[in-house]
mmCIF file of N, CA and C in Angstrom:
data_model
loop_
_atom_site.group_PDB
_atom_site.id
_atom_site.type_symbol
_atom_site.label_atom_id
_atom_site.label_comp_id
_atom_site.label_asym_id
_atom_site.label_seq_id
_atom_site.Cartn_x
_atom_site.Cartn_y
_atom_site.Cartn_z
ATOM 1 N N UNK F 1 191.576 114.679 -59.027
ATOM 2 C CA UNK F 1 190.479 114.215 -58.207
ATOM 3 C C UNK F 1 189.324 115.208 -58.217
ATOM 4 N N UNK F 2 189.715 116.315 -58.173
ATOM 5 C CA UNK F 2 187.876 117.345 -58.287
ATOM 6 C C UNK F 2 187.801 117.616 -59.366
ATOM 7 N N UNK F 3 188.571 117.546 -60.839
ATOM 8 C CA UNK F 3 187.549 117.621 -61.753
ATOM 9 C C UNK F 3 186.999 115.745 -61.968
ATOM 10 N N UNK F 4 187.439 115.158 -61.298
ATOM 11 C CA UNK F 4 186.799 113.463 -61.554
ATOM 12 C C UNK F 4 185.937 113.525 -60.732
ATOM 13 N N UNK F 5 185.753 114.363 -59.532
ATOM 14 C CA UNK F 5 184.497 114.017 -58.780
ATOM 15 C C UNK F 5 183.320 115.127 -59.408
ATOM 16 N N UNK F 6 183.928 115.977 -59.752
ATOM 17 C CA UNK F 6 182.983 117.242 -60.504
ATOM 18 C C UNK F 6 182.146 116.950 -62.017
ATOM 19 N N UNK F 7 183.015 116.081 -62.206
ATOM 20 C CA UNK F 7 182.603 115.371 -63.628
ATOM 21 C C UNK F 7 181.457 114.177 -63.453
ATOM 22 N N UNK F 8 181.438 113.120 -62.486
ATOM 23 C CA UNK F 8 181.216 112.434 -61.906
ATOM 24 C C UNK F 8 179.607 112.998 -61.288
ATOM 25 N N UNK F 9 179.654 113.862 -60.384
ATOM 26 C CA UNK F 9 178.708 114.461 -59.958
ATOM 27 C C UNK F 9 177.838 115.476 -60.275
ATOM 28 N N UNK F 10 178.280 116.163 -61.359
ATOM 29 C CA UNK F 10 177.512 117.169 -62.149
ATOM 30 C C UNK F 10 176.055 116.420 -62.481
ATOM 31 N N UNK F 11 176.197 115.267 -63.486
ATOM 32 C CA UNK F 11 174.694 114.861 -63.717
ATOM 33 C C UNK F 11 174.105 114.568 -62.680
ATOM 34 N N UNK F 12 174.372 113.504 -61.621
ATOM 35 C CA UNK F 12 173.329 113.084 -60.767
ATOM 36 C C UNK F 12 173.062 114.591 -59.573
ATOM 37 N N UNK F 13 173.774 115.518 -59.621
ATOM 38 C CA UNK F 13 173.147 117.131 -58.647
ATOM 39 C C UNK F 13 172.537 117.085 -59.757
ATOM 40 N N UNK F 14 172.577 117.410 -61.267
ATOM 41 C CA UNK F 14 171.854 117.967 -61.708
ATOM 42 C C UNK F 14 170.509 117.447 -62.494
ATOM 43 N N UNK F 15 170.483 115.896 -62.096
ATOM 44 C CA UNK F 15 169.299 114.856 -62.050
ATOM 45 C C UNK F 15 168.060 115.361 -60.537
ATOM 46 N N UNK F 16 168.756 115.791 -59.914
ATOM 47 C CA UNK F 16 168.238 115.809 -58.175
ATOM 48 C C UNK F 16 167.312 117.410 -58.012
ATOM 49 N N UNK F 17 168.287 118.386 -58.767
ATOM 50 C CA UNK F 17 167.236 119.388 -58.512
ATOM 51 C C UNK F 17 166.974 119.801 -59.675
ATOM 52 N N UNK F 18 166.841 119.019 -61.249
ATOM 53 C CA UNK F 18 165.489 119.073 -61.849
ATOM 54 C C UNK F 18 164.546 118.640 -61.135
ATOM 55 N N UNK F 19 164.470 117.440 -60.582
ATOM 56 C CA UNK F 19 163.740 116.614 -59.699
ATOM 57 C C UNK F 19 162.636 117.158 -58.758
ATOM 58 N N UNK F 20 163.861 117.954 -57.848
ATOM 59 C CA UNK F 20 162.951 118.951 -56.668
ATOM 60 C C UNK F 20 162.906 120.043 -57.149
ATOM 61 N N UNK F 21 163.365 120.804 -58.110
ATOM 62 C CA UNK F 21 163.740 122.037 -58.352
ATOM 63 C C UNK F 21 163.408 123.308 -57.541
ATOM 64 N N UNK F 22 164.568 122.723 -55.854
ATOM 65 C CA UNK F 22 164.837 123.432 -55.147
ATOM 66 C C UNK F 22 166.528 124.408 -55.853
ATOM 67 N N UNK F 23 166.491 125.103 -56.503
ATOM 68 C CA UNK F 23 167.344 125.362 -57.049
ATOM 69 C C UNK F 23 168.292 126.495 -56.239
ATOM 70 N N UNK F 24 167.734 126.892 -55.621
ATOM 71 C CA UNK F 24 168.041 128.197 -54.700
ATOM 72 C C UNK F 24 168.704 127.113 -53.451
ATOM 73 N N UNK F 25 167.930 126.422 -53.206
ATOM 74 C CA UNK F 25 168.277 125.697 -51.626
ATOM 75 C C UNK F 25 169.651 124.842 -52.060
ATOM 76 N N UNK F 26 170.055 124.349 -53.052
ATOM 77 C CA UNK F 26 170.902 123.657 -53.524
ATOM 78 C C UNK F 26 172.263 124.294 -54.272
ATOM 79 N N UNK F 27 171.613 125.820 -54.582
ATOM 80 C CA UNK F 27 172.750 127.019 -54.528
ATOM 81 C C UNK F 27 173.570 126.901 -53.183
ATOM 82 N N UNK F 28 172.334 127.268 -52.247
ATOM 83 C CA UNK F 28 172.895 128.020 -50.538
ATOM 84 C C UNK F 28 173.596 126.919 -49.778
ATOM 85 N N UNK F 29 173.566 124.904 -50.256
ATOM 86 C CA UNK F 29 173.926 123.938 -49.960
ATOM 87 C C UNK F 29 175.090 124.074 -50.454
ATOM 88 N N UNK F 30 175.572 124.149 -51.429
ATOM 89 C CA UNK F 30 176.769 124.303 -51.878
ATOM 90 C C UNK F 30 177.973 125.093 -51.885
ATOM 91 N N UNK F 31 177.697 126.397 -51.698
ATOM 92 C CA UNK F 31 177.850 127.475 -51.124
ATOM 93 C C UNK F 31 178.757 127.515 -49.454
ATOM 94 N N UNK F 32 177.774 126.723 -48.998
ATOM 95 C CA UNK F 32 177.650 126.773 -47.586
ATOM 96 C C UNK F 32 178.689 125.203 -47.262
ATOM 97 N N UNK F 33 179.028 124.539 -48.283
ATOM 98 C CA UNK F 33 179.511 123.429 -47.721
ATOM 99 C C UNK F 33 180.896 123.561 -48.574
ATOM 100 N N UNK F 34 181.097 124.339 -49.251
ATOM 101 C CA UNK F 34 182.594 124.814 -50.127
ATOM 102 C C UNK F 34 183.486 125.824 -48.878
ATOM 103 N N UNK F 35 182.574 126.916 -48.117
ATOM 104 C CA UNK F 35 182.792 127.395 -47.124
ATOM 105 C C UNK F 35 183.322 126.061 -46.011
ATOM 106 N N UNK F 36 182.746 125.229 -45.415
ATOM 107 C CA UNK F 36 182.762 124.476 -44.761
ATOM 108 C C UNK F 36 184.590 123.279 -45.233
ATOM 109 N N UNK F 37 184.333 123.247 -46.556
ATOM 110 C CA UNK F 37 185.036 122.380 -47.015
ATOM 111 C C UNK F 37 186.618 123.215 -46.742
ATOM 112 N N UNK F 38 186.800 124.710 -47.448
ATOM 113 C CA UNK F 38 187.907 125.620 -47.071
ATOM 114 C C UNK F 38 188.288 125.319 -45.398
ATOM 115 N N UNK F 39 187.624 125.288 -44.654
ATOM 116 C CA UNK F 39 187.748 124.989 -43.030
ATOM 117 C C UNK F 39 188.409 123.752 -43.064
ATOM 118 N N UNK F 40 188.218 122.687 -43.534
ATOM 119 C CA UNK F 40 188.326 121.201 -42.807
ATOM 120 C C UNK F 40 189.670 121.220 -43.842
ATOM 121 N N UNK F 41 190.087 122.180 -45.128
ATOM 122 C CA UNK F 41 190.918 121.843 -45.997
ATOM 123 C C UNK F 41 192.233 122.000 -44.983
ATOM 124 N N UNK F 42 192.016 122.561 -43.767
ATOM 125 C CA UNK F 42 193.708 122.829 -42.778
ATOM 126 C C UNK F 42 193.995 121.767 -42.408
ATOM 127 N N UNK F 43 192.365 121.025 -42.145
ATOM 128 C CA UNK F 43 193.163 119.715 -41.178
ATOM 129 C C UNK F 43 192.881 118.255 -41.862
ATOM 130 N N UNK F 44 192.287 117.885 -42.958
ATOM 131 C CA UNK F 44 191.803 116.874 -43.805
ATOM 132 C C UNK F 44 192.998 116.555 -44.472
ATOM 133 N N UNK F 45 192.865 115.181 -45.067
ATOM 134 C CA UNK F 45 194.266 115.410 -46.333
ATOM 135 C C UNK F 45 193.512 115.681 -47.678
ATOM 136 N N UNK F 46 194.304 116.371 -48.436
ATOM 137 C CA UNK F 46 194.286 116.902 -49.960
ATOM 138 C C UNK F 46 193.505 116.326 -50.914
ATOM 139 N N UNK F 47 193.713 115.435 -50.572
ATOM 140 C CA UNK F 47 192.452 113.952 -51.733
ATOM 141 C C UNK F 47 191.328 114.351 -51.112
ATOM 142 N N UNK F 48 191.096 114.350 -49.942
ATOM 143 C CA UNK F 48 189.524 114.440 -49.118
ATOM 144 C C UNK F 48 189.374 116.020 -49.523
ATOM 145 N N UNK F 49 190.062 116.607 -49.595
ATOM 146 C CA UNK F 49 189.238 118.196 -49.846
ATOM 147 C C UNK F 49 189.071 118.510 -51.498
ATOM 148 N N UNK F 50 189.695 117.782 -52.486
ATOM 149 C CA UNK F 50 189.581 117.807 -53.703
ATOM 150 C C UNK F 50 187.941 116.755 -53.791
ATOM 151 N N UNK F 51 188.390 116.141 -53.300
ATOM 152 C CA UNK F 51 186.365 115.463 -53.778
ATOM 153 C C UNK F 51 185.257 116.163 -52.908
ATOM 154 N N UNK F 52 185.965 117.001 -51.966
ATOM 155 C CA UNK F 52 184.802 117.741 -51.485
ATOM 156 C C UNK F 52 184.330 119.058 -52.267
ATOM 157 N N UNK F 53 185.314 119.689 -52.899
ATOM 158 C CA UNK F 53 185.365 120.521 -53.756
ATOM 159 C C UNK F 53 185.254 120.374 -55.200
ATOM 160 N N UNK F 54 185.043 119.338 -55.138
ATOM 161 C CA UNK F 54 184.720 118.484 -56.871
ATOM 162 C C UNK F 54 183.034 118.731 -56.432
ATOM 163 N N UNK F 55 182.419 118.067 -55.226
ATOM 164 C CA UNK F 55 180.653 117.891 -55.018
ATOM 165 C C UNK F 55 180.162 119.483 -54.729
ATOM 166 N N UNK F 56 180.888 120.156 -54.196
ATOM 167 C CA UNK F 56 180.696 121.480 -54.156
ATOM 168 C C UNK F 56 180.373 122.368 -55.543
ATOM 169 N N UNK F 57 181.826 121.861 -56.404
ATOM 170 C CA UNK F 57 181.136 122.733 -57.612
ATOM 171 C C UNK F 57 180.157 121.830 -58.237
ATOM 172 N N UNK F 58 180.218 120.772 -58.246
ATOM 173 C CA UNK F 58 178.841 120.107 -59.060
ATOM 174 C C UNK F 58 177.456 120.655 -58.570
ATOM 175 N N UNK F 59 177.033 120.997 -57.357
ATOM 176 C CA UNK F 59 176.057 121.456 -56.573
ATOM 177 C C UNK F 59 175.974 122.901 -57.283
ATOM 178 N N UNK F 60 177.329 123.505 -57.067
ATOM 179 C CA UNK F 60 176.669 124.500 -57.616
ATOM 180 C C UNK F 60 176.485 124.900 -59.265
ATOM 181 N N UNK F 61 177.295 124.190 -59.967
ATOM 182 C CA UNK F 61 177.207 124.229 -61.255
ATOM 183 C C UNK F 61 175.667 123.669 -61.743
ATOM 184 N N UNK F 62 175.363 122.619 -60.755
ATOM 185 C CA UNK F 62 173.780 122.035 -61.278
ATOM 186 C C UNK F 62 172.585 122.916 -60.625
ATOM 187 N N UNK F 63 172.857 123.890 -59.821
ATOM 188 C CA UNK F 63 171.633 124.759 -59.645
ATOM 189 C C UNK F 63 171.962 125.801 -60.062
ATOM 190 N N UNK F 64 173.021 126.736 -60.165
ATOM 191 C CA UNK F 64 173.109 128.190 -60.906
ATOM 192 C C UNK F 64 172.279 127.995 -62.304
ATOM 193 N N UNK F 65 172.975 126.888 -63.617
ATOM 194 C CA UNK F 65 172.677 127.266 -64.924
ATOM 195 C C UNK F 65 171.455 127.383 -65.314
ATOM 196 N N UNK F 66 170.749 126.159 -64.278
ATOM 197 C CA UNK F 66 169.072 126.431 -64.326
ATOM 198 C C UNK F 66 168.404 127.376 -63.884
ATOM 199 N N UNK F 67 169.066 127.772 -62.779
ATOM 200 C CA UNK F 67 168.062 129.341 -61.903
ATOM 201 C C UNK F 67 168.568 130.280 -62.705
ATOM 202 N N UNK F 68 169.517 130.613 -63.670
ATOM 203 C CA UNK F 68 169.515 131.479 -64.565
ATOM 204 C C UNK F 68 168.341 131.631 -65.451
ATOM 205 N N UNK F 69 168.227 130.318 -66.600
ATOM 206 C CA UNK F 69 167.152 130.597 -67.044
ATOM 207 C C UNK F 69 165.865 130.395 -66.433
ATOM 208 N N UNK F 70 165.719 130.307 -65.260
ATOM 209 C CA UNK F 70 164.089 130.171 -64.573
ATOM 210 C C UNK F 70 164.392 131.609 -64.524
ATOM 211 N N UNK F 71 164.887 132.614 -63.909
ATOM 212 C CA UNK F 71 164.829 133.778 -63.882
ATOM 213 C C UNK F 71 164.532 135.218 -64.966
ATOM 214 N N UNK F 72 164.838 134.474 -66.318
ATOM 215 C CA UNK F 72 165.290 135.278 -67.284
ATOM 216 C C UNK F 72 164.221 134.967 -68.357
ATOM 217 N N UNK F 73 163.877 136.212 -69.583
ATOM 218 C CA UNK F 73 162.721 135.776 -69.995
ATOM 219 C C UNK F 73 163.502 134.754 -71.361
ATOM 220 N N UNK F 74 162.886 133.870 -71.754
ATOM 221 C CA UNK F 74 163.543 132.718 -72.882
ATOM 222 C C UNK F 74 163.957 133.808 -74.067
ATOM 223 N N UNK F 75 163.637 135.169 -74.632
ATOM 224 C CA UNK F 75 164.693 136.138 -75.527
ATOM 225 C C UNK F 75 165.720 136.066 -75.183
ATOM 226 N N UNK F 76 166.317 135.992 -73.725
ATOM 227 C CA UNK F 76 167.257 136.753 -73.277
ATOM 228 C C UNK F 76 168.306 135.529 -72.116
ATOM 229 N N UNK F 77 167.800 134.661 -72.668
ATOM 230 C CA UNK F 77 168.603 133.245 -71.768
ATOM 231 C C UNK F 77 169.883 133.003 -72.219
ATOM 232 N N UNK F 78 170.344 133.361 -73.627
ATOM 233 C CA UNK F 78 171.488 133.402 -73.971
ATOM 234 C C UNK F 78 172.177 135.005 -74.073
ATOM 235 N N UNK F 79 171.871 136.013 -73.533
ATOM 236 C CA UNK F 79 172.778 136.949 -72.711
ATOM 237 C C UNK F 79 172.976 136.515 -71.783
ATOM 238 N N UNK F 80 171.903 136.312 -71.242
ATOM 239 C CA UNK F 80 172.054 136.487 -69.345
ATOM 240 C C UNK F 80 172.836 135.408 -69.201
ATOM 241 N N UNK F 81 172.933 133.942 -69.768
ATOM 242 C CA UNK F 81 173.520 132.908 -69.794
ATOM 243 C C UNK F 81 175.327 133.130 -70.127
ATOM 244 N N UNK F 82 175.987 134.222 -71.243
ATOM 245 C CA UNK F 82 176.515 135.046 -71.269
ATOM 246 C C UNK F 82 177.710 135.838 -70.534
ATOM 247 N N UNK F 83 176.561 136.980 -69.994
ATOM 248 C CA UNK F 83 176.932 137.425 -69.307
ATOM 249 C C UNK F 83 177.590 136.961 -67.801
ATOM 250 N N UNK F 84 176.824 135.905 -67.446
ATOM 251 C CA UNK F 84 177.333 134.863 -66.296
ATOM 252 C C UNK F 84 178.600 134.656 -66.483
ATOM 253 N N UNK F 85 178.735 133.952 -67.650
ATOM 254 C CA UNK F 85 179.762 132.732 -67.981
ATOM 255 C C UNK F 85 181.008 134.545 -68.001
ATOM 256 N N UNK F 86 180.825 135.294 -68.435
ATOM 257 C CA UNK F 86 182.046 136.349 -68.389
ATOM 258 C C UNK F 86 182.294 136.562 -67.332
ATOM 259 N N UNK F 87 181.214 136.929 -66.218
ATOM 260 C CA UNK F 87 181.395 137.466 -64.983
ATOM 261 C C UNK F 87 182.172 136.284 -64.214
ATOM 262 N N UNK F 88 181.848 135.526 -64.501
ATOM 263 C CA UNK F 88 182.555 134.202 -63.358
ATOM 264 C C UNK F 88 183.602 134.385 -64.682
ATOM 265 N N UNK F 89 183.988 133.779 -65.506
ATOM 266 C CA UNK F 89 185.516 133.858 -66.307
ATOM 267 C C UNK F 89 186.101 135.091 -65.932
ATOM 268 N N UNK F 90 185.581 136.136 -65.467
ATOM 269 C CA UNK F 90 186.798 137.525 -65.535
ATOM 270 C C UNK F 90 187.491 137.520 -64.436
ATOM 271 N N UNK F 91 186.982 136.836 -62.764
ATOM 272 C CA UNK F 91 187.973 136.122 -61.991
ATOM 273 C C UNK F 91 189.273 135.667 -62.538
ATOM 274 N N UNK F 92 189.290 135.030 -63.359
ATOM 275 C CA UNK F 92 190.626 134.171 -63.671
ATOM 276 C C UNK F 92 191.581 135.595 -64.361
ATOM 277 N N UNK F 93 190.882 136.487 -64.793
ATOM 278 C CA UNK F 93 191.915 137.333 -64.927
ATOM 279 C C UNK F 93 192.117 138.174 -64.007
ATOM 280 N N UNK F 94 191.065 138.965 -63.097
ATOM 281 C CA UNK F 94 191.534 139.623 -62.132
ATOM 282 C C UNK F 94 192.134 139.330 -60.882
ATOM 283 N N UNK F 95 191.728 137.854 -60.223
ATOM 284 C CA UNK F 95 192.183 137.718 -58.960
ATOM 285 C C UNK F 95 193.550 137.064 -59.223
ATOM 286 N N UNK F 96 194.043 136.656 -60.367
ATOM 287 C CA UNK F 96 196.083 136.575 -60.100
ATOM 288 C C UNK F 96 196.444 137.838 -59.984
ATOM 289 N N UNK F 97 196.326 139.122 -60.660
ATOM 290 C CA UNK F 97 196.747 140.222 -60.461
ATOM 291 C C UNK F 97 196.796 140.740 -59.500
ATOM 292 N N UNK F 98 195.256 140.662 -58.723
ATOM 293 C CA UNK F 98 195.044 140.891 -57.134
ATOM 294 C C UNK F 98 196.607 140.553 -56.365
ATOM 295 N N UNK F 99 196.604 139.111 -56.936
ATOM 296 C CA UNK F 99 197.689 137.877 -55.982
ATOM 297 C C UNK F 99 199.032 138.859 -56.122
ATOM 298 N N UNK F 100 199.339 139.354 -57.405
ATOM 299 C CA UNK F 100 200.512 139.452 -57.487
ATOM 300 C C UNK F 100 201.264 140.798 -56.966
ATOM 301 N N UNK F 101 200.053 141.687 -57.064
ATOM 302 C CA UNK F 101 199.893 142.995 -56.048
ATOM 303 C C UNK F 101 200.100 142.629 -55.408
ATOM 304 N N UNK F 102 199.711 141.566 -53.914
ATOM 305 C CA UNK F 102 199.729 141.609 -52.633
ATOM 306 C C UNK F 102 200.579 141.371 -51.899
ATOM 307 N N UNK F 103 201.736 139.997 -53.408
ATOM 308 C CA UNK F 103 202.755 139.337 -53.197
ATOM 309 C C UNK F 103 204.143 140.580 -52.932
ATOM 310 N N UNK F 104 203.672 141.127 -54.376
ATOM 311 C CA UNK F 104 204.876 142.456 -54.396
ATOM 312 C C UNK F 104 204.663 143.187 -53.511
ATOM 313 N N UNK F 105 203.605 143.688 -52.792
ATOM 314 C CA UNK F 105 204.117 144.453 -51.656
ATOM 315 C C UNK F 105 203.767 143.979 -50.493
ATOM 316 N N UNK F 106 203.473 142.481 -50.132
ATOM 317 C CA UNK F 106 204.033 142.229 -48.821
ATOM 318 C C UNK F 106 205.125 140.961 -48.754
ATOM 319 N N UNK F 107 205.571 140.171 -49.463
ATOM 320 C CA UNK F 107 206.475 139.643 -50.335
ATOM 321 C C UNK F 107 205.557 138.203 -49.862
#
């Protein structure tokens, strides 16, 4: 269900703020409602927090890639573009390790 709603919703967020290209405001929307969504995930059922977290990353997947290159000069859109995509991929290797530290010593 959230990569079908993430899939689903990627173009039309990212139809909406080419549109307005409030790109920042549609960062801090998403952001702010993934936060929101973690909260309601205690008491919602599982289907409802997977499509909330499917529109969450679409929000933010459709305003980060663009405020990258609005930020960056067009030489350098594919580092900085890059460098992103590592910095967010190197999560997936550091925070299980984190997990498994924390597991082993508090079980």
């Amino acid at each position: 269900l959230y990569r079908i709603s993430a899939t689903v919703f990627c173009p039309i967020f990212g139809y909406i703020v080419d549109k307005t290209e409030e790109r920042f405001l549609f960062l801090f929307i998403g952001v702010a409602t993934t936060f929101c969504g973690h909260i309601l995930a205690i008491f919602i059922h599982p289907a409802i927090s997977c499509l909330i977290f499917g529109t969450c990353f679409a929000i933010i997947s459709a305003s980060v890639w663009p405020a990258i290159l609005t930020i960056t000069k067009p030489e350098y859109h594919g580092v900085a573009t890059g460098a992103v995509n590592a910095f967010d991929g190197s999560f997936l290797l550091i925070l299980p390790l984190i997990n498994g530290v924390f597991k082993d010593a508090f079980g």
